[in-house]
């Protein structure tokens, strides 16, 4: 891993080491890309960047749908932590087929410092970002496209805001990990801001279909819950009527005997 504020000579040494790693990279070999020196480094990194972005989008979708539908704070926190940890591991495997455990520890520490700490969540501007991204989508076709969504619009909106927050956070962590692995470095404050902007752009590529899917799942679950409640009420009424009828019959027999 590149340490903080490397000199030009140190950064050149890191790039040479990266060239050696990419020479043996299985993903590049499968795509017919040969990195023999620094002249082929940019092409190799472009291929790996596309693969890393696929991982980031896939994980963000899972985070979005899982936490939006679950609505369980403690469980959601564990799910998000696990998926972000898994995402960083998979990105490290893309760039370095068998990363050393010391490098992984260093990578996780840098991502935590860059993506979570030092007031970075305030810099994220999470509420403004999400309302700006989700607002037009919710006002447009997302709710109207799913029959019955208007009846639970408040629940759907809250769930989608939760899922969006977690998905954007996962995306930003993945982008920071990718940038560290590809030596696309800058000061931590600027890395945070750039990662936030890129996460917002990337989020728009998955938000439409994901919001619609979450809406369908929530409407389906609320419909199932309503049906279960209706059955429970019906059974209760039937039991009450049957009990009342039995009491009346018993009373009539008693009067007849009397």
Coordinates of C-alpha atoms in Angstrom, one line a residue:
X1 CA 0.0 0.0 0.0
X2 CA 1.1 3.5 -0.7
X3 CA 1.7 5.4 2.5
X4 CA 0.5 9.0 3.1
X5 CA 2.2 11.7 1.0
X6 CA 4.6 9.6 -1.0
X7 CA 7.5 11.3 -2.9
X8 CA 7.6 11.2 -6.7
X9 CA 10.4 8.5 -6.5
X10 CA 8.4 6.4 -4.0
X11 CA 5.2 6.6 -6.2
X12 CA 7.3 5.6 -9.3
X13 CA 8.5 2.5 -7.3
X14 CA 4.9 1.6 -6.4
X15 CA 3.9 1.9 -10.0
X16 CA 6.7 -0.5 -11.0
X17 CA 5.6 -3.0 -8.4
X18 CA 2.0 -2.6 -9.7
X19 CA 3.2 -3.4 -13.2
X20 CA 4.8 -6.7 -11.9
X21 CA 1.5 -7.6 -10.3
X22 CA -0.6 -6.9 -13.3
X23 CA 1.8 -8.9 -15.5
X24 CA 0.5 -12.0 -13.7
X25 CA -3.1 -10.9 -13.4
X26 CA -5.5 -13.6 -14.5
X27 CA -8.4 -11.2 -15.4
X28 CA -6.1 -9.3 -17.8
X29 CA -4.9 -12.5 -19.4
X30 CA -8.5 -13.6 -19.9
X31 CA -9.3 -10.3 -21.6
X32 CA -6.2 -10.5 -23.8
X33 CA -4.4 -7.5 -22.2
X34 CA -0.7 -7.9 -21.6
X35 CA 1.0 -5.5 -19.2
X36 CA 4.7 -5.8 -19.7
X37 CA 5.8 -2.2 -18.8
X38 CA 4.3 1.1 -17.8
X39 CA 3.1 1.7 -21.4
X40 CA 0.4 -1.0 -20.9
X41 CA -0.4 0.0 -17.3
X42 CA -3.3 2.4 -18.2
X43 CA -5.0 -0.1 -20.4
X44 CA -4.7 -2.8 -17.8
X45 CA -6.1 -0.6 -15.0
X46 CA -9.0 0.4 -17.3
X47 CA -10.0 -3.2 -17.6
X48 CA -9.7 -3.8 -13.9
X49 CA -11.6 -0.6 -13.1
X50 CA -14.6 -1.8 -15.2
X51 CA -14.6 -5.1 -13.3
X52 CA -14.3 -3.4 -9.9
X53 CA -17.2 -1.1 -10.9
X54 CA -19.3 -4.1 -11.7
X55 CA -18.6 -5.4 -8.2
X56 CA -19.4 -2.1 -6.6
X57 CA -22.8 -1.8 -8.4
X58 CA -23.7 -5.4 -7.6
X59 CA -23.0 -4.9 -3.9
X60 CA -24.8 -1.6 -3.8
X61 CA -27.9 -3.3 -5.2
X62 CA -27.8 -6.0 -2.6
X63 CA -27.3 -3.4 0.2
X64 CA -30.1 -1.2 -1.2
X65 CA -32.7 -4.0 -1.5
X66 CA -31.7 -5.8 1.7
X67 CA -31.8 -2.8 4.0
X68 CA -34.8 -1.2 2.4
X69 CA -36.9 -4.3 2.8
X70 CA -35.6 -5.4 6.1
X71 CA -36.0 -2.2 8.1
X72 CA -34.2 -3.7 11.1
X73 CA -31.6 -1.2 12.3
X74 CA -29.1 -3.6 14.1
X75 CA -29.4 -6.3 11.5
X76 CA -29.0 -3.8 8.6
X77 CA -25.8 -2.5 10.2
X78 CA -24.4 -5.9 10.3
X79 CA -25.4 -6.7 6.8
X80 CA -23.9 -3.4 5.4
X81 CA -20.7 -4.0 7.3
X82 CA -20.4 -7.6 6.0
X83 CA -21.1 -6.6 2.4
X84 CA -18.7 -3.6 2.5
X85 CA -16.0 -5.9 4.0
X86 CA -16.7 -8.5 1.3
X87 CA -16.7 -5.8 -1.4
X88 CA -13.2 -4.5 -0.4
X89 CA -11.9 -8.1 -0.3
X90 CA -13.2 -8.8 -3.8
X91 CA -11.8 -5.6 -5.2
X92 CA -8.4 -6.4 -3.7
X93 CA -8.5 -9.8 -5.4
X94 CA -9.3 -8.1 -8.8
X95 CA -6.1 -6.0 -8.6
X96 CA -3.9 -8.4 -6.7
X97 CA -5.0 -12.0 -7.1
X98 CA -3.7 -13.1 -3.6
X99 CA -3.4 -10.0 -1.4
X100 CA -1.3 -10.4 1.7
X101 CA -3.1 -10.1 5.0
X102 CA -1.0 -7.1 6.1
X103 CA -2.0 -5.3 2.9
X104 CA -5.6 -6.0 3.5
X105 CA -5.4 -4.7 7.1
X106 CA -3.8 -1.5 5.8
X107 CA -6.4 -1.2 3.0
X108 CA -9.3 -1.6 5.5
X109 CA -7.7 1.0 7.8
X110 CA -7.3 3.5 5.0
X111 CA -10.9 3.0 3.8
X112 CA -12.2 3.4 7.4
X113 CA -10.2 6.6 7.8
X114 CA -11.1 8.0 4.4
X115 CA -14.8 6.9 4.1
X116 CA -16.1 7.1 7.6
X117 CA -13.9 9.1 10.0
X118 CA -12.7 12.7 10.3
X119 CA -16.1 14.2 9.7
X120 CA -16.4 12.5 6.3
X121 CA -20.0 11.7 6.8
X122 CA -20.8 15.4 7.3
X123 CA -18.9 16.1 4.1
X124 CA -20.9 13.4 2.4
X125 CA -24.0 15.6 2.6
X126 CA -26.1 12.5 2.7
X127 CA -29.5 14.0 3.0
X128 CA -29.1 16.5 0.3
X129 CA -27.5 13.9 -2.0
X130 CA -30.3 11.4 -1.5
X131 CA -33.2 13.8 -1.8
X132 CA -31.6 15.2 -5.0
X133 CA -31.3 11.7 -6.5
X134 CA -34.5 10.0 -5.2
X135 CA -36.9 13.0 -5.3
X136 CA -37.5 13.0 -9.1
X137 CA -37.6 9.2 -9.2
X138 CA -40.2 8.9 -6.4
X139 CA -42.3 11.7 -7.9
X140 CA -42.1 10.1 -11.3
X141 CA -42.9 6.6 -12.4
X142 CA -41.5 4.6 -9.5
X143 CA -44.7 4.5 -7.3
X144 CA -47.1 4.8 -10.2
X145 CA -45.6 1.8 -11.9
X146 CA -46.6 -0.6 -9.1
X147 CA -50.3 -1.1 -8.4
X148 CA -51.2 -0.5 -4.7
X149 CA -48.0 1.4 -4.0
X150 CA -49.9 4.6 -3.2
X151 CA -51.5 3.0 -0.2
X152 CA -48.1 2.5 1.5
X153 CA -46.3 5.4 0.0
X154 CA -45.0 6.6 3.3
X155 CA -43.5 3.3 4.2
X156 CA -42.0 2.9 0.8
X157 CA -40.4 6.3 0.8
X158 CA -38.8 5.8 4.3
X159 CA -37.5 2.3 3.2
X160 CA -36.1 3.7 0.0
X161 CA -34.3 6.5 1.8
X162 CA -32.7 4.0 4.2
X163 CA -31.6 1.7 1.3
X164 CA -30.3 4.6 -0.7
X165 CA -28.2 5.9 2.2
X166 CA -26.6 2.5 2.8
X167 CA -26.1 1.9 -1.0
X168 CA -24.3 5.2 -1.4
X169 CA -22.1 4.5 1.6
X170 CA -21.2 1.0 0.2
X171 CA -20.5 2.6 -3.2
X172 CA -18.2 5.2 -1.7
X173 CA -16.2 2.6 0.2
X174 CA -15.8 0.5 -2.9
X175 CA -14.6 3.5 -4.9
X176 CA -12.1 4.4 -2.3
X177 CA -10.8 0.8 -2.2
X178 CA -10.6 0.8 -6.0
X179 CA -8.7 4.1 -6.0
X180 CA -6.2 2.8 -3.4
X181 CA -5.6 -0.4 -5.3
X182 CA -5.1 1.4 -8.7
X183 CA -2.9 4.2 -7.2
X184 CA -5.5 6.8 -8.2
X185 CA -4.6 8.8 -5.1
X186 CA -5.2 12.3 -3.8
X187 CA -5.5 14.0 -0.4
X188 CA -8.1 12.3 1.8
X189 CA -10.5 15.2 1.7
X190 CA -10.5 15.4 -2.0
X191 CA -10.7 11.6 -2.3
X192 CA -13.8 11.7 -0.2
X193 CA -15.4 14.4 -2.3
X194 CA -14.5 12.7 -5.6
X195 CA -15.7 9.4 -4.3
X196 CA -19.0 10.9 -3.2
X197 CA -19.6 12.5 -6.6
X198 CA -18.7 9.3 -8.5
X199 CA -21.0 7.3 -6.1
X200 CA -23.9 9.7 -6.9
X201 CA -23.4 9.2 -10.7
X202 CA -23.0 5.5 -10.3
X203 CA -26.1 5.3 -8.1
X204 CA -28.2 6.7 -10.9
X205 CA -27.4 3.7 -13.1
X206 CA -29.0 1.3 -10.6
X207 CA -31.6 3.4 -8.9
X208 CA -34.5 3.1 -11.3
X209 CA -34.9 -0.7 -11.5
X210 CA -33.8 -1.1 -7.9
X211 CA -36.4 1.3 -6.5
X212 CA -39.1 -0.4 -8.6
X213 CA -38.1 -3.8 -7.3
X214 CA -38.1 -2.6 -3.6
X215 CA -41.5 -1.0 -4.2
X216 CA -42.9 -4.3 -5.5
X217 CA -41.5 -6.3 -2.6
X218 CA -42.9 -3.8 0.0
X219 CA -46.3 -3.8 -1.6
X220 CA -46.3 -7.6 -1.8
X221 CA -45.3 -7.9 1.9
X222 CA -47.9 -5.3 3.0
X223 CA -50.6 -7.1 0.9
X224 CA -49.6 -10.4 2.5
X225 CA -49.7 -8.9 6.0
X226 CA -53.2 -7.4 5.2
X227 CA -54.5 -10.8 4.0
X228 CA -53.1 -12.5 7.2
X229 CA -54.8 -9.9 9.4
X230 CA -58.1 -10.3 7.4
X231 CA -58.0 -14.0 7.9
X232 CA -57.2 -13.6 11.6
X233 CA -60.1 -11.2 12.0
X234 CA -62.4 -13.5 10.1
X235 CA -61.5 -16.5 12.2
X236 CA -62.0 -14.5 15.3
X237 CA -65.5 -13.4 14.2
X238 CA -66.4 -17.0 13.2
X239 CA -65.2 -18.3 16.5
X240 CA -67.2 -15.6 18.4
X241 CA -70.3 -16.4 16.4
X242 CA -69.9 -20.1 16.9
X243 CA -69.4 -19.6 20.6
X244 CA -72.4 -17.3 20.8
X245 CA -74.6 -19.8 18.9
X246 CA -73.4 -22.6 21.2
X247 CA -74.3 -20.6 24.3
X248 CA -77.7 -19.9 22.9
X249 CA -78.3 -23.5 22.1
X250 CA -77.2 -24.6 25.5
X251 CA -79.5 -22.0 27.1
X252 CA -82.4 -23.2 25.0
X253 CA -81.9 -26.8 26.0
X254 CA -81.7 -25.8 29.7
X255 CA -84.9 -23.9 29.5
X256 CA -86.6 -26.8 27.7
X257 CA -85.6 -29.2 30.4
X258 CA -86.8 -26.7 33.0

